Coordinates of C-alpha atoms in Angstrom, one line a residue:
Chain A
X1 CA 46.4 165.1 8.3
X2 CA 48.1 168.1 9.6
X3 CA 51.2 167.8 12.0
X4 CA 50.0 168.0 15.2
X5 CA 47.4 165.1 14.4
X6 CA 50.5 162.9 13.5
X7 CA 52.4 163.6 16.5
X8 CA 50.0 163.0 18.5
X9 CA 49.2 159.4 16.9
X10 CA 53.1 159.3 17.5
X11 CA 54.4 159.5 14.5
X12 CA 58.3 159.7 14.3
X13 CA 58.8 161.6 10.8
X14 CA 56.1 164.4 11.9
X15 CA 57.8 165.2 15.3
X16 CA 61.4 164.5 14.3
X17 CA 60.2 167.7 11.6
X18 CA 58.5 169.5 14.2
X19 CA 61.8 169.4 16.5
X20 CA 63.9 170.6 13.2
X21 CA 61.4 173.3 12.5
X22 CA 61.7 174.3 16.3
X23 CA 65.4 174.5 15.9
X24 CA 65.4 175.9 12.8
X25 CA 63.0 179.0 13.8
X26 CA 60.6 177.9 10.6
X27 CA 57.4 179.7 10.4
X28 CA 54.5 178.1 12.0
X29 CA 56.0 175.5 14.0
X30 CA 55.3 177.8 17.7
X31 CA 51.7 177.5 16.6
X32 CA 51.9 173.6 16.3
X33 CA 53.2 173.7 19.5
X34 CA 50.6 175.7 20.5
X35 CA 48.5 173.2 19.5
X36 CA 50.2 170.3 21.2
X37 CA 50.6 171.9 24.6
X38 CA 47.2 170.7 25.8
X39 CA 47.9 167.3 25.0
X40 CA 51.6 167.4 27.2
X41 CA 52.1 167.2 30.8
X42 CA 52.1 163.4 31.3
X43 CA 55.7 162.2 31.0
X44 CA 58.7 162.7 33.4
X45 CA 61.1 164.3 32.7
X46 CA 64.4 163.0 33.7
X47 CA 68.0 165.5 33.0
X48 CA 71.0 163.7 33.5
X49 CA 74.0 166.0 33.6
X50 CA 77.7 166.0 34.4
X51 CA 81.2 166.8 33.0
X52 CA 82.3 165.9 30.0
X53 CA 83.2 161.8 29.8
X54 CA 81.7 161.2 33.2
X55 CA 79.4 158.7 31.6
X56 CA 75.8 160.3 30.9
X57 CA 75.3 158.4 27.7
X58 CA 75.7 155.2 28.9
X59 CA 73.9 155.6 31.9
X60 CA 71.1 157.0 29.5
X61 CA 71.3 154.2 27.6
X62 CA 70.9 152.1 30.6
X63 CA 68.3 153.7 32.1
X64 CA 65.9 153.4 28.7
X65 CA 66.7 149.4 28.8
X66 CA 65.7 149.2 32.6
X67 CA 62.3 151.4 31.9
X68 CA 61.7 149.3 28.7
X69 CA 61.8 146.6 30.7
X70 CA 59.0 148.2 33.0
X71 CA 57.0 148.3 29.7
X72 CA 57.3 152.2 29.5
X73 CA 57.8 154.2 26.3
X74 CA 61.1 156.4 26.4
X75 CA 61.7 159.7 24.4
X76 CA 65.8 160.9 24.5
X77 CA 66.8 164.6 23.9
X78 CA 70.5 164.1 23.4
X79 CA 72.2 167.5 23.7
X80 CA 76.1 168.5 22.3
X81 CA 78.1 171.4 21.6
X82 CA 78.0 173.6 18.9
X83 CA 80.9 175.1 17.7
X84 CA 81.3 178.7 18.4
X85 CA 83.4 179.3 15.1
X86 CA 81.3 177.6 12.0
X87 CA 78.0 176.6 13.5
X88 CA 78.8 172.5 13.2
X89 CA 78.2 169.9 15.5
X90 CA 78.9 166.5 16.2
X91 CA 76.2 164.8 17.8
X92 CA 78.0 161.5 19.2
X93 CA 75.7 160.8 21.9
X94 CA 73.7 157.9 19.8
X95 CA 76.9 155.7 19.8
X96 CA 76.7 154.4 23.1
X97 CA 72.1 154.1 22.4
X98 CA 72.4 152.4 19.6
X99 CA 71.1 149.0 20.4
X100 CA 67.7 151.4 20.8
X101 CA 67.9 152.6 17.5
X102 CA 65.3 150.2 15.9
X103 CA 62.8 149.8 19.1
X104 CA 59.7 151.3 18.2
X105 CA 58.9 152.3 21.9
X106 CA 62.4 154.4 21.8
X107 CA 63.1 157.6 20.0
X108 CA 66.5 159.6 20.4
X109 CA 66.9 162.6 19.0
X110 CA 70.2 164.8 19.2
X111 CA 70.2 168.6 19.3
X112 CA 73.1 170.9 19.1
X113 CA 73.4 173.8 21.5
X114 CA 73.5 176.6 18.9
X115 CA 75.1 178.9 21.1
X116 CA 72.6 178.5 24.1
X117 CA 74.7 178.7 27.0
X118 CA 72.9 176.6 29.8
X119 CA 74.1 173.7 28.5
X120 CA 71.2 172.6 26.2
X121 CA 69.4 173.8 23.2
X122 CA 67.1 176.7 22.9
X123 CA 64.7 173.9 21.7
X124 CA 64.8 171.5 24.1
X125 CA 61.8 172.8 26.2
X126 CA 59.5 172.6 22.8
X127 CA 61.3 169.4 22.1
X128 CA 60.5 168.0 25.3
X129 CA 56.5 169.1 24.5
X130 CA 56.6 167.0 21.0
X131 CA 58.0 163.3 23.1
X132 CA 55.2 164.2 25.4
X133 CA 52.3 164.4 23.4
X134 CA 53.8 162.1 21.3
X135 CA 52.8 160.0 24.8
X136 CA 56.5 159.2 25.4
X137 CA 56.0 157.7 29.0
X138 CA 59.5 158.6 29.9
X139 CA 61.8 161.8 28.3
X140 CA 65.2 161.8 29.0
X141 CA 67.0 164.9 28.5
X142 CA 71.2 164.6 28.6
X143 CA 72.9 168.4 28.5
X144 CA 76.5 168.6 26.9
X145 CA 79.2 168.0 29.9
X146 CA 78.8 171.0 31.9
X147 CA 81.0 172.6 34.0
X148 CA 79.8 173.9 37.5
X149 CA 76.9 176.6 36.0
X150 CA 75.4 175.2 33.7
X151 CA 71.8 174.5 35.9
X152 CA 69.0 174.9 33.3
X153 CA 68.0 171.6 33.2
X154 CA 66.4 172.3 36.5
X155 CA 63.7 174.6 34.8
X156 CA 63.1 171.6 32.5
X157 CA 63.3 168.1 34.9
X158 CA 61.0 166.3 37.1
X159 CA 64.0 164.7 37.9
X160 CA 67.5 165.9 38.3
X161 CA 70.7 163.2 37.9
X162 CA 74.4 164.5 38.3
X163 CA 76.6 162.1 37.2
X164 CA 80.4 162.5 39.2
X165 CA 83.3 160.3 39.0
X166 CA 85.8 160.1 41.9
X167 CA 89.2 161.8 41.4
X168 CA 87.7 165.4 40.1
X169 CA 88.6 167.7 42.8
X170 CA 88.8 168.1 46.5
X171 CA 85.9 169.1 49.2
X172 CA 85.9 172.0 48.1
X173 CA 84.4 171.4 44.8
X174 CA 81.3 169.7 46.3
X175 CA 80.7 173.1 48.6
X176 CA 80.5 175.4 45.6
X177 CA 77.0 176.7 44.8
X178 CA 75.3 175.9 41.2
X179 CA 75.3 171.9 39.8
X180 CA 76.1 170.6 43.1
X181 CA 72.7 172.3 44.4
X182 CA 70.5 171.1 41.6
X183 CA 70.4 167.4 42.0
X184 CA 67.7 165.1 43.0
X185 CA 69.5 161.8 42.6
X186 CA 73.9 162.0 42.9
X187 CA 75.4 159.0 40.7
X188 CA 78.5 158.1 41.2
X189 CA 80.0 156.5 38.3
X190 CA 83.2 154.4 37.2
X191 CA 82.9 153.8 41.3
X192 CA 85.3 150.6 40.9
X193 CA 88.1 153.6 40.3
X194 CA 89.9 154.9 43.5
X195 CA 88.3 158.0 45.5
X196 CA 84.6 156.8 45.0
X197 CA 84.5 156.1 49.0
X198 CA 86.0 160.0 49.7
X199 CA 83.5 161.1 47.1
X200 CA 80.4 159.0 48.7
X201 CA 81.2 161.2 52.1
X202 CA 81.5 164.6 50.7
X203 CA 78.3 164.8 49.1
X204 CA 76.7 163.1 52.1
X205 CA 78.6 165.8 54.2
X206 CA 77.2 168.6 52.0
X207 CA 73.8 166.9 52.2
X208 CA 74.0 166.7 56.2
X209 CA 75.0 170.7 55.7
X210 CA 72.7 172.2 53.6
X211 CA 69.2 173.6 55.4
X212 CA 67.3 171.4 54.6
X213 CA 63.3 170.8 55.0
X214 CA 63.1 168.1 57.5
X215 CA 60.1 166.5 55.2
X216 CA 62.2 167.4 52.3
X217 CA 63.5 165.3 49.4
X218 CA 67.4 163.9 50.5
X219 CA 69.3 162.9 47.7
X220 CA 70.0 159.8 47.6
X221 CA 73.8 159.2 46.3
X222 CA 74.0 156.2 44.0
X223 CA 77.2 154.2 42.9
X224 CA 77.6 152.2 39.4
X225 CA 80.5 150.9 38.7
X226 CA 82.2 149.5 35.4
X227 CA 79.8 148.5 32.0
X228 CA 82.3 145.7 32.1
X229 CA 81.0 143.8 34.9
X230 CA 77.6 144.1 33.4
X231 CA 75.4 142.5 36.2
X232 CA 77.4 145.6 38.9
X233 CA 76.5 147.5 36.4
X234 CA 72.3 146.8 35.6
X235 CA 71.9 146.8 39.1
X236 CA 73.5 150.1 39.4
X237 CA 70.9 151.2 37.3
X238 CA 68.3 149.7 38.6
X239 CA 68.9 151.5 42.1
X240 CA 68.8 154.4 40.0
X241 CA 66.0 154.1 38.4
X242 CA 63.8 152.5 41.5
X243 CA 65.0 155.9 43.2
X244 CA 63.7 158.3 40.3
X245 CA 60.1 156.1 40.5
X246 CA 60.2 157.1 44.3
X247 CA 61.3 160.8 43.5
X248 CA 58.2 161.1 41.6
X249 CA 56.1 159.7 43.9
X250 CA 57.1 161.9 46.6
X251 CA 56.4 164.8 44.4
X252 CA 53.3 163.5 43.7
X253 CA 52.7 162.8 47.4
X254 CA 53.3 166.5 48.2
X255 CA 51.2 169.0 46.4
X256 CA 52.9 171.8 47.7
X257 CA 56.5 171.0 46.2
X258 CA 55.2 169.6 42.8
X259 CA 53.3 173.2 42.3
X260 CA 56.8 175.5 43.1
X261 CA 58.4 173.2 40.4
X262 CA 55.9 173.2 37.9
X263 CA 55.4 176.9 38.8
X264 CA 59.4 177.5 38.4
X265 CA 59.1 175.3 35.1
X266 CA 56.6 177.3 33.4
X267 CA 57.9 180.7 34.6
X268 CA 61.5 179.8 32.8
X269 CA 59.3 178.9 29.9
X270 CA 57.3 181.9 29.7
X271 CA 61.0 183.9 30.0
X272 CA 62.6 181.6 27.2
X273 CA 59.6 182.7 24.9
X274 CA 59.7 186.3 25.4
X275 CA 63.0 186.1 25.0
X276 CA 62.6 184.5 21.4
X277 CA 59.2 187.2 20.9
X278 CA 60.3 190.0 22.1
X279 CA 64.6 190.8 22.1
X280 CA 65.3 188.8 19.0
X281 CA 62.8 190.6 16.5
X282 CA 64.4 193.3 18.0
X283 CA 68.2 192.8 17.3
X284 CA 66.3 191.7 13.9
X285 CA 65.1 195.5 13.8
X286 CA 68.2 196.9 15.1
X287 CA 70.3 195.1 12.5
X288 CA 68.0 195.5 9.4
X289 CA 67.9 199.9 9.6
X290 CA 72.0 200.0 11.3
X291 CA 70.9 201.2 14.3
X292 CA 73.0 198.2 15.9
X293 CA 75.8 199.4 13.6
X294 CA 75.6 202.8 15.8
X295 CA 75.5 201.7 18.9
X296 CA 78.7 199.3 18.5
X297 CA 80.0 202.3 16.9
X298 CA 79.3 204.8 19.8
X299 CA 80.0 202.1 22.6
X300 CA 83.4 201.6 20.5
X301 CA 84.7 204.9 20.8
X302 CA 83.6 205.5 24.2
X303 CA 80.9 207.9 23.0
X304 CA 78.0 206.3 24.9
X305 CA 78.3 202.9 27.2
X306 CA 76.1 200.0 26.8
X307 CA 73.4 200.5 29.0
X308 CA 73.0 204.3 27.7
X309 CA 72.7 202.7 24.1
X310 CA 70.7 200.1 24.9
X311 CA 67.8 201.7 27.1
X312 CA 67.7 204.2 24.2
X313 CA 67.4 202.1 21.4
X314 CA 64.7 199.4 24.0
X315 CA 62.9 203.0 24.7
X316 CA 62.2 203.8 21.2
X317 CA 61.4 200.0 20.5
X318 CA 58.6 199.7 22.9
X319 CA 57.3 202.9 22.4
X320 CA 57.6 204.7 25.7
Chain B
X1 CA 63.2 182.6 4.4
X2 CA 64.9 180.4 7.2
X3 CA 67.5 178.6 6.3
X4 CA 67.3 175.2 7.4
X5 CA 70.8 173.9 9.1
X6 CA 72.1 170.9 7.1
X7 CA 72.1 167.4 9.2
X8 CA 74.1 165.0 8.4
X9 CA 74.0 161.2 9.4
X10 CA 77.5 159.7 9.0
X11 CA 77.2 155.7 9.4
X12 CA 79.3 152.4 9.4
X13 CA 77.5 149.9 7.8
X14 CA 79.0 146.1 7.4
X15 CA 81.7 145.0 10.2
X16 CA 85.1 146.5 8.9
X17 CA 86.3 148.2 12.4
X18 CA 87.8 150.9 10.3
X19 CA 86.6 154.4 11.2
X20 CA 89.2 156.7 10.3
X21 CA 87.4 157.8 7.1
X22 CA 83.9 158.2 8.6
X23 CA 85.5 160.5 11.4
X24 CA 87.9 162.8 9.2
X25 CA 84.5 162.8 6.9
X26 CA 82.6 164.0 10.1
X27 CA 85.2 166.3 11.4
X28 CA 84.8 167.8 7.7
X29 CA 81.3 168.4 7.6
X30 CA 80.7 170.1 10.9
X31 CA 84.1 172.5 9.7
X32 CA 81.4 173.1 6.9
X33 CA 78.9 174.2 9.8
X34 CA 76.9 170.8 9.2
X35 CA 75.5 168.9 12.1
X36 CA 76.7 165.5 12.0
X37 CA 75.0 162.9 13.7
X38 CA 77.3 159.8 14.4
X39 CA 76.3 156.3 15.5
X40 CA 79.9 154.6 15.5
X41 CA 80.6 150.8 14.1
X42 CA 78.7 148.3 12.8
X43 CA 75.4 149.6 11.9
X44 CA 72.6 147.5 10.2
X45 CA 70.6 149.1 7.0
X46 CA 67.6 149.2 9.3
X47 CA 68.7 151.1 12.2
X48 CA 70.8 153.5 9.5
X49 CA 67.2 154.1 8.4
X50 CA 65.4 154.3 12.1
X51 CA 68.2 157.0 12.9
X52 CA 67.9 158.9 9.7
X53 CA 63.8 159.3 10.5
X54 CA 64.2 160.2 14.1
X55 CA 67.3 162.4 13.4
X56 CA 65.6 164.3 10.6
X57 CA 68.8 164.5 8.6
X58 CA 68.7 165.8 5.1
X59 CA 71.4 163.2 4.0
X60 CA 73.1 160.2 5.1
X61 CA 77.1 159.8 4.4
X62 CA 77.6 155.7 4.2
X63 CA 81.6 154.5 5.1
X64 CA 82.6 151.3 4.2
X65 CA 85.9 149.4 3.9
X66 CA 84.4 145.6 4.3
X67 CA 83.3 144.7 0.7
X68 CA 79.7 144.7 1.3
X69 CA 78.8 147.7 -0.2
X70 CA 76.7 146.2 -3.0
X71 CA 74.5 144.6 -0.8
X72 CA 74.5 146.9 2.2
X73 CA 74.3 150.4 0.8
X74 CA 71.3 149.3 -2.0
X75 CA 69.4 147.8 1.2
X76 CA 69.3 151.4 2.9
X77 CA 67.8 152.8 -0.6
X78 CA 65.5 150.7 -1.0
X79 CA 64.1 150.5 3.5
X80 CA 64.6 154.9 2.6
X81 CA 61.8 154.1 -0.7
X82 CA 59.7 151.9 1.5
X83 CA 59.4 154.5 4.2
X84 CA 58.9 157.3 1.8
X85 CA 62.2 159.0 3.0
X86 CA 63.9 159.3 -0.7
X87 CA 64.2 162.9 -0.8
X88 CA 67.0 162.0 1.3
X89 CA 70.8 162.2 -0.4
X90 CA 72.1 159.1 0.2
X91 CA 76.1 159.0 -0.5
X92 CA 79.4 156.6 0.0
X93 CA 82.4 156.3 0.5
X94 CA 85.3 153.8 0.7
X95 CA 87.3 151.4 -1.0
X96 CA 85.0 150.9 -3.5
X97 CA 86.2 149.1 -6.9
X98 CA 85.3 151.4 -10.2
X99 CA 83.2 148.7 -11.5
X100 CA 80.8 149.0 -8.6
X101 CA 79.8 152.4 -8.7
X102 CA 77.4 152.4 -11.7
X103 CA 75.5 149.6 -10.3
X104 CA 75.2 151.9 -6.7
X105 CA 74.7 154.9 -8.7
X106 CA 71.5 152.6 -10.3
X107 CA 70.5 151.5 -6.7
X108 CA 69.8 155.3 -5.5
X109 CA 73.3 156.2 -3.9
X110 CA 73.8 159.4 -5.2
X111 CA 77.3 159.6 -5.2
X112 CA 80.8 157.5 -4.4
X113 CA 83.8 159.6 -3.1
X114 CA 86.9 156.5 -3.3
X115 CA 90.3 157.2 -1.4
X116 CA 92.0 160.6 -2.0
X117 CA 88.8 162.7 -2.5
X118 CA 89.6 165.8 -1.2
X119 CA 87.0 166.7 1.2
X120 CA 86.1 169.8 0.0
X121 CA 84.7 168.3 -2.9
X122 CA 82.1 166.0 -0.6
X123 CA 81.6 169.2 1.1
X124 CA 80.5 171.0 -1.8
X125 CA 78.9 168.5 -3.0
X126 CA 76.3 168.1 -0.2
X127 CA 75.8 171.7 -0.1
X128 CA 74.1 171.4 -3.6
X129 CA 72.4 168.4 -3.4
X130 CA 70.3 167.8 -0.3
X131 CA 66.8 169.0 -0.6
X132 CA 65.8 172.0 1.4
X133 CA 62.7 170.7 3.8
X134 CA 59.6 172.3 3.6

């Protein structure tokens, strides 16, 4: 049986591989993708993002138990930092999943970034194919605690969750453009802690602000408190998840919205891939006959300035 | 030729609370440029093996300090055979008594690093041992 043919039976070894050969940039695994993609379009897509320690893991590994409870499968992309000097990784995100770890309706996978710079992996959006026609029912993708710009998980999500946690900056910080702007669902977690009232308003003020579609989706804002009171705590997540069941539905209630997302999803896609086709075959070319040694070497000394170097060398590439 | 990135799974079988080892371990294999996967305390053999499958890892690092290695570590060998998952290198570590290692050695754990292995050595070690995935 050939790869594709066990991943879509749902076999774990064949698209655990399939995700490594992804990542790893093997030969042939695009065109098992290829063959996959008609099979994919079924699952939600959840992102859960937020700084680093504000919680994403264990609300991820919350919100699998709640939609296991619903009887629904659940896929998890578990993303972490790369490090910018050797390449390594710790992937710690399994620790707080691991009661999961042997439920056959659960798979968890951790990538590392490898020097993407949106806060996931280059390989998350093929990853995320390989759950789905896996017929994962649910995908959860967490991205490595991001800062204030790291938005691509918006390309990738049917559903958008920032986790905040009170005490991490004034007003201010909930005006700036970027993270604030990208979610669907606000969670505020570790609300038992001081600030999680101030916090509540100031999104709600920025929500009130914002030009909004009067038919539009409203955020809802969403508070969990402490894993140690653990009944606060599943109900938390239960709010959480009833709201991302009624975030779908008024997607799938409004034709017109669901197409500009899955329009802005596959554009990104399309963008990712040509990157991969087109500019790193390229560099490839560049590096292999020197002429990347030249450039540095004229842009260096002042000689010629990027762009100069670049549109030359891009010229001569594409043959025009 | 791609050159596969090496993934580790680091895991604490048994109930010693004692991860000091399994992190300075960890910490040494991703200064290697490994990706480590870690699943923190008290894992069983099964979901060591559960992890290791959906992880994809080319070798999982075993820590123990509780005793139980010569029940616990031949028990992930042998879930690894069942599931047709022994190309994976399966090593350990720990407080391990000399006497015990041939019989772990016999059970499929490739190798035993004791207090005061420098890690370099389980570094290298790795490095020339795992099996490059097809």
């Amino acid at each position: 049986m050939q790869l594709h043919e066990k991943i879509l039976q749902g076999n774990v070894r064949a698209a655990s591989r399939l995700i490594r050969n992804i990542e790893d940039g093997f030969p042939g695994a695009k065109a098992t993708i290829a063959k996959i993609y008609p099979y994919t379009g079924k699952a939600h897509v959840i992102g859960i993002t937020g700084s680093p320690g504000a919680g994403k893991s264990t609300l991820t590994d919350g919100i699998i138990a709640a939609f296991r409870k619903k009887g629904k499968t659940v896929g998890v992309l578990a993303v972490d930092p790369s490090s910018p000097f050797t390449g390594g990784a710790i992937l710690g995100d399994r620790v707080r999943m691991q009661r999961h770890a042997e439920d056959p309706g659960v798979f968890i996978r951790s990538l590392a970034t490898r020097g993407a710079l949106g806060g996931l992996s280059r390989a998350v959006g093929d990853s995320i194919h390989v759950l789905d026609s896996m017929g994962k029912d649910i995908i959860i993708v967490e991205t490595v605690g991001t800062g204030q710009q790291e938005v691509e998980i918006m390309n990738y999500a049917d559903t958008v969750i920032l986790v905040l946690v009170p005490g991490m900056g004034d007003a201010v910080q909930t005006l700036k453009a970027g993270i604030m702007e990208i979610a669907d669902i606000f969670v505020i977690n570790k609300a038992q802690r001081d600030g999680a009232d101030m916090l509540d308003s100031e999104i709600n003020i920025l929500l009130d602000m914002a030009l909004q579609d009067p038919n539009g989706w409203r955020p809802p804002v969403k508070r969990v408190g402490s894993k140690d009171e653990e009944q606060h705590f599943i109900k938390g997540i239960e709010e959480i998840v009833s709201q991302i069941i009624e975030h779908r539905e008024y997607y799938s209630g409004n034709h017109e919205a669901l197409n500009k997302r899955h329009r802005r999803k596959a554009l990104f896609e399309i963008q990712a891939a040509l990157q991969g086709a087109v500019l790193q075959p390229f560099m490839a070319q560049l590096a292999a006959d020197n002429t990347l040694e030249d450039m540095i070497e004229q842009v260096m000394s002042r000689k010629s300035d990027p762009h100069s170097t670049a549109e030359e060398a891009a010229r001569k590439y594409l043959g025009s | 030729m791609t050159i596969r990135k090496i993934r580790v799974l680091v895991a604490k079988p048994g109930l010693d609370g004692h991860d000091r080892g399994a992190k300075v371990i960890a910490q040494a294999f991703r200064d290697a440029g490994f990706e480590v996967i870690y699943t923190g305390l008290r894992q069983t053999p099964e979901s060591i093996v559960a992890t290791a499958e959906q992880e994809d890892v080319d070798c999982i690092a075993m820590s123990m300090l509780s005793g139980s290695h010569l029940t616990l570590m031949p028990k992930v060998t042998r879930l690894l055979k069942e599931k047709e998952m022994e190309d994976i290198l399966v090593i350990g570590g720990g407080v391990i008594p000399s006497e015990d290692i041939p019989l772990l050695k016999e059970a499929g754990i490739a190798e035993i690093f004791t207090p005061g292995t420098p890690t370099s050595l389980c570094v290298e070690y790795v490095k020339n041992n795992v099996t490059e995935k097809a």
